[in-house]
Tab-separated table of C-alpha atoms and ligand atoms in Angstrom:
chain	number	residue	atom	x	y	z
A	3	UNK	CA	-200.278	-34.482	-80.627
A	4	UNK	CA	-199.260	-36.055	-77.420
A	5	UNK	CA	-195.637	-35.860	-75.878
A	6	UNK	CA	-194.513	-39.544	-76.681
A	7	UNK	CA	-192.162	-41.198	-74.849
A	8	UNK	CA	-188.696	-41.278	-77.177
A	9	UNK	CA	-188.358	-45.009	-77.699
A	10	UNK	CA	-190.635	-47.697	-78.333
A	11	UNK	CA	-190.411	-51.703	-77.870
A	12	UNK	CA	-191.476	-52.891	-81.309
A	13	UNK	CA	-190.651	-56.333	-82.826
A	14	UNK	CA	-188.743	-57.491	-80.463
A	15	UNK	CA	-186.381	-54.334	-80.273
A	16	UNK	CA	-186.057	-50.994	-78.698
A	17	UNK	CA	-186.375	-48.340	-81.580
A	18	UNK	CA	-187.406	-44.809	-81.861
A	19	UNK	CA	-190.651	-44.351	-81.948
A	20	UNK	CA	-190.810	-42.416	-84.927
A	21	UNK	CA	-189.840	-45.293	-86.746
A	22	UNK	CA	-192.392	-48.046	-84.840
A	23	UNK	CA	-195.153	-48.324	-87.721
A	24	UNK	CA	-197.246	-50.802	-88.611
A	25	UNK	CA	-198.461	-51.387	-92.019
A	26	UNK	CA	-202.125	-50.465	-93.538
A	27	UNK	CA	-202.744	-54.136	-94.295
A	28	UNK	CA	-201.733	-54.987	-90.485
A	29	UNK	CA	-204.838	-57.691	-89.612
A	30	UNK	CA	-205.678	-56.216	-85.968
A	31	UNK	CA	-206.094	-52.659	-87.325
A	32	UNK	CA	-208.774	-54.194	-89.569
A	33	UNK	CA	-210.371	-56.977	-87.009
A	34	UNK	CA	-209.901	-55.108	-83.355
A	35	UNK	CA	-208.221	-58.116	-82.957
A	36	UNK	CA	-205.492	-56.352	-80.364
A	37	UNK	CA	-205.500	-56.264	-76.810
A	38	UNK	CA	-203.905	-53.614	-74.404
A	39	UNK	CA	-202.814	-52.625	-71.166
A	40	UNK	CA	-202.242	-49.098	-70.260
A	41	UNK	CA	-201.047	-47.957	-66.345
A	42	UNK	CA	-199.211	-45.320	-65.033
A	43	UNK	CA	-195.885	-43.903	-64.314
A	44	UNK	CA	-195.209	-41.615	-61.886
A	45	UNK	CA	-191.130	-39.848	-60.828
A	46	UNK	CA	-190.894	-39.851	-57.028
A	47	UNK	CA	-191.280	-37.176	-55.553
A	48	UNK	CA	-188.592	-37.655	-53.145
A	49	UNK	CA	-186.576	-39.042	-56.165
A	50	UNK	CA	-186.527	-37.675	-59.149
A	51	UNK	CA	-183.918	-41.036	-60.752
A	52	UNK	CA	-186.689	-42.999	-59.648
A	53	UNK	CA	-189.762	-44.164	-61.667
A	54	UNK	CA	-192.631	-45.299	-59.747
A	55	UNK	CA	-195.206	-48.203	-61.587
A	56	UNK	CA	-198.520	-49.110	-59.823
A	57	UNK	CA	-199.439	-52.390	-59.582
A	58	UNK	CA	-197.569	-53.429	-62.717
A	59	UNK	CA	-197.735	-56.975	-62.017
A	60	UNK	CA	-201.485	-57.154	-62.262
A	61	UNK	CA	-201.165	-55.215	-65.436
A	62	UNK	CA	-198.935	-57.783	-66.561
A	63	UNK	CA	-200.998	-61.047	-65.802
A	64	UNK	CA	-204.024	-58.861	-67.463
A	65	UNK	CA	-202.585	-58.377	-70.445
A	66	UNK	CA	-201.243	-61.988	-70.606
A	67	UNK	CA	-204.607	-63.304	-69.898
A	68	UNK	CA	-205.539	-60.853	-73.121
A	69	UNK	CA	-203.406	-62.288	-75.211
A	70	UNK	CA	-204.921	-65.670	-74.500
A	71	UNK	CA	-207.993	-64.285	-75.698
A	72	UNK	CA	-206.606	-64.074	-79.324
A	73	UNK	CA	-204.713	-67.091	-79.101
A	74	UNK	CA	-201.370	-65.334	-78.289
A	75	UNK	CA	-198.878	-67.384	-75.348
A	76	UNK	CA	-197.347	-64.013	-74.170
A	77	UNK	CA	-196.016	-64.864	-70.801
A	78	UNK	CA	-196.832	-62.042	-67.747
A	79	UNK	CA	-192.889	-62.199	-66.454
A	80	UNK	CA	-191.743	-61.384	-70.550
A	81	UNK	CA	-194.184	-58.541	-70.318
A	82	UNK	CA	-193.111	-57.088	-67.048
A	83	UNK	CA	-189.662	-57.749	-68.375
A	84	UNK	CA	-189.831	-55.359	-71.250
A	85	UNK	CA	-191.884	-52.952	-69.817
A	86	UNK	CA	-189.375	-52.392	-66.934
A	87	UNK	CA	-186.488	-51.578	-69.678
A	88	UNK	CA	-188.963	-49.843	-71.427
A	89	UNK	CA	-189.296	-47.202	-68.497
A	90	UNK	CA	-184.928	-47.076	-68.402
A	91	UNK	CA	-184.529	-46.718	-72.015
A	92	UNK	CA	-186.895	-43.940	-72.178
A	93	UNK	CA	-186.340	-42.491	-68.454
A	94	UNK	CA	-189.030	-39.859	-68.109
A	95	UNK	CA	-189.009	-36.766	-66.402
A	96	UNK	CA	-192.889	-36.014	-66.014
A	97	UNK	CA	-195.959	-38.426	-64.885
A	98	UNK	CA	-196.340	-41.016	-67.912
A	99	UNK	CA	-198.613	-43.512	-68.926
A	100	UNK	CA	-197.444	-46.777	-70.664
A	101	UNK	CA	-199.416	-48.440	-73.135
A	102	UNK	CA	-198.329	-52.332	-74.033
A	103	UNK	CA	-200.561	-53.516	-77.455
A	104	UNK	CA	-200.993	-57.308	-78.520
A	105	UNK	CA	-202.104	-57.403	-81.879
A	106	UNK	CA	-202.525	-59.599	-85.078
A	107	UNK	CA	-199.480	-58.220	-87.156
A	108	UNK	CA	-200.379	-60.641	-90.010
A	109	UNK	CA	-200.972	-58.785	-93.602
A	110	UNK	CA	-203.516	-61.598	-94.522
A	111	UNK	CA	-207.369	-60.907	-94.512
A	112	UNK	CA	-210.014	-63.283	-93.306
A	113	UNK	CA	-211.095	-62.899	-89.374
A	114	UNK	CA	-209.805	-65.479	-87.671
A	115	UNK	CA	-207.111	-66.133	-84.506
A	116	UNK	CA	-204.850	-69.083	-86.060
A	117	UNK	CA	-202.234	-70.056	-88.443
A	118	UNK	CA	-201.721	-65.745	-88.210
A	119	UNK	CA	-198.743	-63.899	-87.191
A	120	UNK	CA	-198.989	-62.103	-83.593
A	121	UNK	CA	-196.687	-59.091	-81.979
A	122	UNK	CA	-196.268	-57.330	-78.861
A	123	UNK	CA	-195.543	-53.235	-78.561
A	124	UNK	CA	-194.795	-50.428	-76.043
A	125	UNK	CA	-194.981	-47.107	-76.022
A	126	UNK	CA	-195.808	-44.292	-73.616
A	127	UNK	CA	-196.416	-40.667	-73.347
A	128	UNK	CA	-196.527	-37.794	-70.926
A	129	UNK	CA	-199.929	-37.799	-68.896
A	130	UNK	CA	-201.227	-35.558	-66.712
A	131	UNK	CA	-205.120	-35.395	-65.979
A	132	UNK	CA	-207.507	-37.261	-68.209
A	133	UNK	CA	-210.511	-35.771	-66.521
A	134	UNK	CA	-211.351	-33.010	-64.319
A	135	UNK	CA	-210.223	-33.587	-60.848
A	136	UNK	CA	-211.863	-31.333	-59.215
A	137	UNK	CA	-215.281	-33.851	-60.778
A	138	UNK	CA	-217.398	-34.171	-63.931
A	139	UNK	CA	-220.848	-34.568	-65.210
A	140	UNK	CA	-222.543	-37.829	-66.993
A	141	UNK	CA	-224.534	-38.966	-69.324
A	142	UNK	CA	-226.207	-42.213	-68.995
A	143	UNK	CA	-225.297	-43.246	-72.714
A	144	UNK	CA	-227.801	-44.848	-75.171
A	145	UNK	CA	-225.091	-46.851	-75.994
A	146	UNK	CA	-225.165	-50.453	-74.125
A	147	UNK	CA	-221.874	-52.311	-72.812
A	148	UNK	CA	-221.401	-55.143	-74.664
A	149	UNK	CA	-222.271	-59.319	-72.938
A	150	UNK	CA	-219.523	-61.504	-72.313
A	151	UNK	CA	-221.203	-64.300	-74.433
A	152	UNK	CA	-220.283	-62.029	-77.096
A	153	UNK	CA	-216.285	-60.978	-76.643
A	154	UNK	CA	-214.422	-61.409	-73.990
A	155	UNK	CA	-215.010	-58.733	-71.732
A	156	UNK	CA	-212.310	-59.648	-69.283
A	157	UNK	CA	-209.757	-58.749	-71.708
A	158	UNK	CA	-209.014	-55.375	-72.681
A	159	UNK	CA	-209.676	-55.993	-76.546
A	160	UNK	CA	-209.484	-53.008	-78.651
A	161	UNK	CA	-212.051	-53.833	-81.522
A	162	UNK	CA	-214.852	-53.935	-78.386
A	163	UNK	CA	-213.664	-49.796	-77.824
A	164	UNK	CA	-216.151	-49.184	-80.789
A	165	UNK	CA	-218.958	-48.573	-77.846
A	166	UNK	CA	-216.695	-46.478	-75.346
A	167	UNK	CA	-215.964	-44.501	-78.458
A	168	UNK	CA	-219.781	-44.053	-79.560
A	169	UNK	CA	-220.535	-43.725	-75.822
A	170	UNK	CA	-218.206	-40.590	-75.388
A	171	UNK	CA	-218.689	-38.694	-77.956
A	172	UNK	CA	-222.212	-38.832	-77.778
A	173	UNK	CA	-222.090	-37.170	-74.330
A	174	UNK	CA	-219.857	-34.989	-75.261
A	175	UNK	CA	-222.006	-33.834	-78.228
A	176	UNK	CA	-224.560	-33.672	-75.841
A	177	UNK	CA	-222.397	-31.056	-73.273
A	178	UNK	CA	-221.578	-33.899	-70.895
A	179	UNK	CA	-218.149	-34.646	-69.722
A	180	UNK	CA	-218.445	-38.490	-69.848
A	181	UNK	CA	-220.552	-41.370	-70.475
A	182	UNK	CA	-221.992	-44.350	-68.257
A	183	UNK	CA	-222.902	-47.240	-69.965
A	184	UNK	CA	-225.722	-49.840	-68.767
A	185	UNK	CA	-225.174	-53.085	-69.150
A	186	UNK	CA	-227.604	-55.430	-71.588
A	187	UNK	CA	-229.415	-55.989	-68.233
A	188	UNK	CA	-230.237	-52.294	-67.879
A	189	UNK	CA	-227.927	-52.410	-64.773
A	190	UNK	CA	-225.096	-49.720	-64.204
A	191	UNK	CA	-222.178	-50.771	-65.421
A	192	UNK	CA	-219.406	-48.387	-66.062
A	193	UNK	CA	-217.785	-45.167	-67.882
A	194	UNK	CA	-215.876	-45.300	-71.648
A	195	UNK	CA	-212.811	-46.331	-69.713
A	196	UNK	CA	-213.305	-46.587	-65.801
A	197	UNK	CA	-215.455	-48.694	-63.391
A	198	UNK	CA	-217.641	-47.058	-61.019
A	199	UNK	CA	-218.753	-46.717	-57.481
A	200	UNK	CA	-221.719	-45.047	-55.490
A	201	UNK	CA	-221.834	-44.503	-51.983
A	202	UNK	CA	-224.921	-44.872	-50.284
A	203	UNK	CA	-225.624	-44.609	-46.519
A	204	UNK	CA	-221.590	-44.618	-45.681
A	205	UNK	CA	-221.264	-47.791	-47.580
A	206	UNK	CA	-219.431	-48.331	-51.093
A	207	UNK	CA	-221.150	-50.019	-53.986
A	208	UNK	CA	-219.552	-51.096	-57.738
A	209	UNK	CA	-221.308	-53.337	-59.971
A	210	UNK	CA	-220.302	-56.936	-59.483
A	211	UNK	CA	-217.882	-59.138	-61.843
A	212	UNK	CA	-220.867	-60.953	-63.311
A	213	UNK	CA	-221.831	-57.622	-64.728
A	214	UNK	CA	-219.540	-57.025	-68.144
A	215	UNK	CA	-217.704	-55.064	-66.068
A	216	UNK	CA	-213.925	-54.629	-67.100
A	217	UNK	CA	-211.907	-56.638	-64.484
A	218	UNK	CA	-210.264	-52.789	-63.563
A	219	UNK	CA	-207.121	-52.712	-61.663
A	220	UNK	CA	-207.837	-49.825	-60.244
A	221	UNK	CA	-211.834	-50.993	-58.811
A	222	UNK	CA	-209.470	-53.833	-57.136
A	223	UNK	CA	-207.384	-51.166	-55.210
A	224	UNK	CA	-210.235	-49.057	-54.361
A	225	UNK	CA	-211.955	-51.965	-52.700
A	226	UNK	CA	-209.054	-52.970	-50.895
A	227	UNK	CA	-207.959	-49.251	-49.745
A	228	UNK	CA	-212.031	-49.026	-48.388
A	229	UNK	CA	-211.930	-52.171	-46.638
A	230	UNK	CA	-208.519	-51.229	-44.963
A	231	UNK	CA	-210.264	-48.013	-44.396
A	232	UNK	CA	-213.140	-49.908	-42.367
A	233	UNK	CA	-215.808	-49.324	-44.883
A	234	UNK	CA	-218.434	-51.601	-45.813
A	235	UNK	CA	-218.025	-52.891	-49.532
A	236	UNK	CA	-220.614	-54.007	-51.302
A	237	UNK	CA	-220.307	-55.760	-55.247
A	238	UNK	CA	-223.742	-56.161	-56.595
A	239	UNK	CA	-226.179	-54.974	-59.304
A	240	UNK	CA	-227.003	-51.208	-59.224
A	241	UNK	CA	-229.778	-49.983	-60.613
A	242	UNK	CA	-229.725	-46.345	-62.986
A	243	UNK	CA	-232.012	-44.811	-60.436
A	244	UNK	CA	-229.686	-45.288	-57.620
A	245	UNK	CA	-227.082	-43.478	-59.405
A	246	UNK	CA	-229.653	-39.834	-59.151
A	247	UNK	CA	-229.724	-39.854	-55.661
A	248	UNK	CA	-226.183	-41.478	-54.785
A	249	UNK	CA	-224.298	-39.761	-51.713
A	250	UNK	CA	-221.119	-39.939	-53.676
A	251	UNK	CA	-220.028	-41.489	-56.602
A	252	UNK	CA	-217.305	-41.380	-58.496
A	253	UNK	CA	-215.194	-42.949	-61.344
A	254	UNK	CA	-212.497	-44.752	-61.248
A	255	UNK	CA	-208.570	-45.793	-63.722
A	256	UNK	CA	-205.804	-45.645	-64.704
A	257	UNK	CA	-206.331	-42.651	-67.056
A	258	UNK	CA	-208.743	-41.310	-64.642
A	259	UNK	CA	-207.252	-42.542	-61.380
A	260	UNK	CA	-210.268	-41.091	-58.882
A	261	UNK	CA	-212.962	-38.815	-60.481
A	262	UNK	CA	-215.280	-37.387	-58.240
A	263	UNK	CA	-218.862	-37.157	-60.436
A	264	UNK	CA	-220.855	-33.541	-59.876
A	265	UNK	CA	-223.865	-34.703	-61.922
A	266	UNK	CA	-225.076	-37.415	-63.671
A	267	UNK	CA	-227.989	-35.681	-66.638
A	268	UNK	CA	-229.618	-33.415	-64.559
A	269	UNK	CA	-229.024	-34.454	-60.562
A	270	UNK	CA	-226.915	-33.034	-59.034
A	271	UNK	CA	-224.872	-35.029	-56.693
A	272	UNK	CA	-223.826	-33.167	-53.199
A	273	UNK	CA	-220.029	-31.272	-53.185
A	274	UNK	CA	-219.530	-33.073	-50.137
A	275	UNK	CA	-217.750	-35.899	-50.792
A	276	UNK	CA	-215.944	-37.151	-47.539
A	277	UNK	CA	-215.470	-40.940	-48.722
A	278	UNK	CA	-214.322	-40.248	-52.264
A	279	UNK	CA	-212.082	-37.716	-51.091
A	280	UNK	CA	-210.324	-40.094	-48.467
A	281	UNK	CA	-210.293	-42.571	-50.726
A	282	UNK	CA	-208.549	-40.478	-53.409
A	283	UNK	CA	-206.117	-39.229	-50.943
A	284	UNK	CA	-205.047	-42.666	-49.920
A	285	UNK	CA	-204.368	-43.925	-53.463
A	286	UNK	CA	-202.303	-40.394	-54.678
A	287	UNK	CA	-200.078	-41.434	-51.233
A	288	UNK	CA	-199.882	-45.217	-52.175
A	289	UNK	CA	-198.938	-44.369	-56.276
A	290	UNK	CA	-196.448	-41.872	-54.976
A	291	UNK	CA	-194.991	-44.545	-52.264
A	292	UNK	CA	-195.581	-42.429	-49.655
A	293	UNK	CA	-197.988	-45.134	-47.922
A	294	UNK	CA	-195.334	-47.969	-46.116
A	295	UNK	CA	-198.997	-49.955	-46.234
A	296	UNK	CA	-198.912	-50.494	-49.691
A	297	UNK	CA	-195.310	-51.200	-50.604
A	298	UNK	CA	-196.015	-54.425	-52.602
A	299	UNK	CA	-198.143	-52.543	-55.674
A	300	UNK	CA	-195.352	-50.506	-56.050
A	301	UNK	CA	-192.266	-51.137	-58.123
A	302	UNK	CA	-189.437	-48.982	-58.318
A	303	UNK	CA	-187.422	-48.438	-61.090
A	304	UNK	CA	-183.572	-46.833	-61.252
A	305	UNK	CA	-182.700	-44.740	-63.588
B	404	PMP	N1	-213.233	-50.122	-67.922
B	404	PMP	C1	-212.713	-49.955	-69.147
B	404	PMP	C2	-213.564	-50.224	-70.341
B	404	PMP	C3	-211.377	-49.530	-69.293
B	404	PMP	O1	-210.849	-49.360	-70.503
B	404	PMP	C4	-210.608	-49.254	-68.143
B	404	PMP	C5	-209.195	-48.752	-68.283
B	404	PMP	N2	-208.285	-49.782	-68.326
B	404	PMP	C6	-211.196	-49.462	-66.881
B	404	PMP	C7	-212.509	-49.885	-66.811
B	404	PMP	C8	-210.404	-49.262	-65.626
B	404	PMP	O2	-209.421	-50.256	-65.508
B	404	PMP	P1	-208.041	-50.009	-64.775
B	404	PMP	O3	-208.352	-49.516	-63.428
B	404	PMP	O4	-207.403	-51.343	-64.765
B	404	PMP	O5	-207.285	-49.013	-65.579
């Protein structure tokens, strides 16, 4: 059971979380027709009454732009609003990670997105490391991401987790530590809940938007830290075979923040990883605020 944060934000009111349930007949939990967000907490280090958020305006607008999806007008700024009394309420004393939900709280049945009731949670809990650090091996999954002419892929929408879920396990029957899912195309695409990146000949390479990719938060900062870094990004299609005899390559979230990637079946990708390393070093600085850079993602909280 994981260490949950104390209080929740559930219809409309801070409560304890104990008591923020949802019914069996609750419409989303039948449907997937919820949508989340999910980013990270950190205490400063040179703080510990502070609470550090990364980026929690993007995560805002993303989850706002989910909620469209399923017909929901949540606005970004009441989002960022609750989440940010959220973190005081609760004020944590170890790294966290914040999940918002938007959901179909209707008791009705019948799929649909209208004339239905729709509800907004938060809750967190304690998070350290989701995957290895120190780097991880992958299965390329038999499981295929899903097309955006299907669901929208842009949103975070939880019913579409079905295939991370299939994805993951299966490697993990299989003695793998995580999953990478091809696109319908056959093109690399990305892990059960990060994007990805290879580096070939000193120059960084993620699948492009146009590739069911999940618009990740944390792909955007990567690119941005690399460029500012003076490396060569490249967004583009990336073919399976590339990933066997990558230079680097590595995963990238919230939950996972930077995960180097030892093997992916059976090639093994060098220990040398200068690029990944740096890149991971810069973004550990920036999500602790110890980067003056970088400021802006960064919101600081009071406790
Ligand atoms: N892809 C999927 C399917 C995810 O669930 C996540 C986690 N949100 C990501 C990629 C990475 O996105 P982010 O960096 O915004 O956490």
């Amino acid at each position: 059971m994981p260490d949950f944060l104390p209080i929740a934000y559930f219809e409309g009111n801070f409560v304890p979380f104990k008591d923020a349930n949802i019914s069996i007949a609750t419409h989303a939990l039948h449907y997937g027709t919820g949508a989340f967000g999910g980013l990270r907490g950190t205490i400063n280090p040179q703080n510990p009454k502070q609470v550090l958020l990364f980026r929690l305006d993007r995560h805002c607008k993303r989850l706002s732009n989910s909620a469209k999806y399923l017909h929901y007008d949540l606005p970004a700024t009441k989002i960022y609003d609750v989440i940010k009394d959220f973190v005081s309420k609760n004020a944590p004393t170890n790294p966290f990670y914040i999940r918002p939900f938007v959901y179909t709280s209707d008791l009705g049945v019948a799929p649909r997105l209208h004339n239905i009731e729709k509800n907004f949670f938060v809750y967190g809990l304690e998070m350290g490391d989701y995957l290895s650090p120190d780097g991880i091996s992958c299965r390329i999954s038999s499981w295929y991401r899903q097309e955006d002419r299907s669901l929208p892929l842009r949103g975070k929408i939880s019913g579409a987790y079905i295939t991370s879920a299939l994805a993951k396990t299966e490697a993990v029957d299989a003695g793998f530590d995580e999953a990478i899912l091809m696109n319908s195309q056959g093109k690399v695409c990305e892990a059960t809940g990060m994007n990805i990146f290879m580096v070939r000949n000193d120059k960084l390479i993620t699948p492009s938007f146009d590739q069911d990719i999940l618009e990740g938060i944390t792909r955007d900062s990567v690119i941005t830290i690399a460029k500012n870094l003076g490396l060569e990004v490249e967004q583009r299609e990336i073919d399976k075979t590339e990933l066997f005899i990558a230079d680097e390559l590595f995963l990238c979230g919230t939950a996972a923040k930077v995960t180097p990637v030892k093997r992916v079946e059976n090639y093994h990708l060098s220990p040398e990883r200068p690029i990944t390393t740096k890149i991971k070093e810069t973004l550990t600085a920036i999500t602790e605020n110890r980067d003056p850079n970088y400021q802006d993602w960064i919101t600081v909280i009071d406790l």
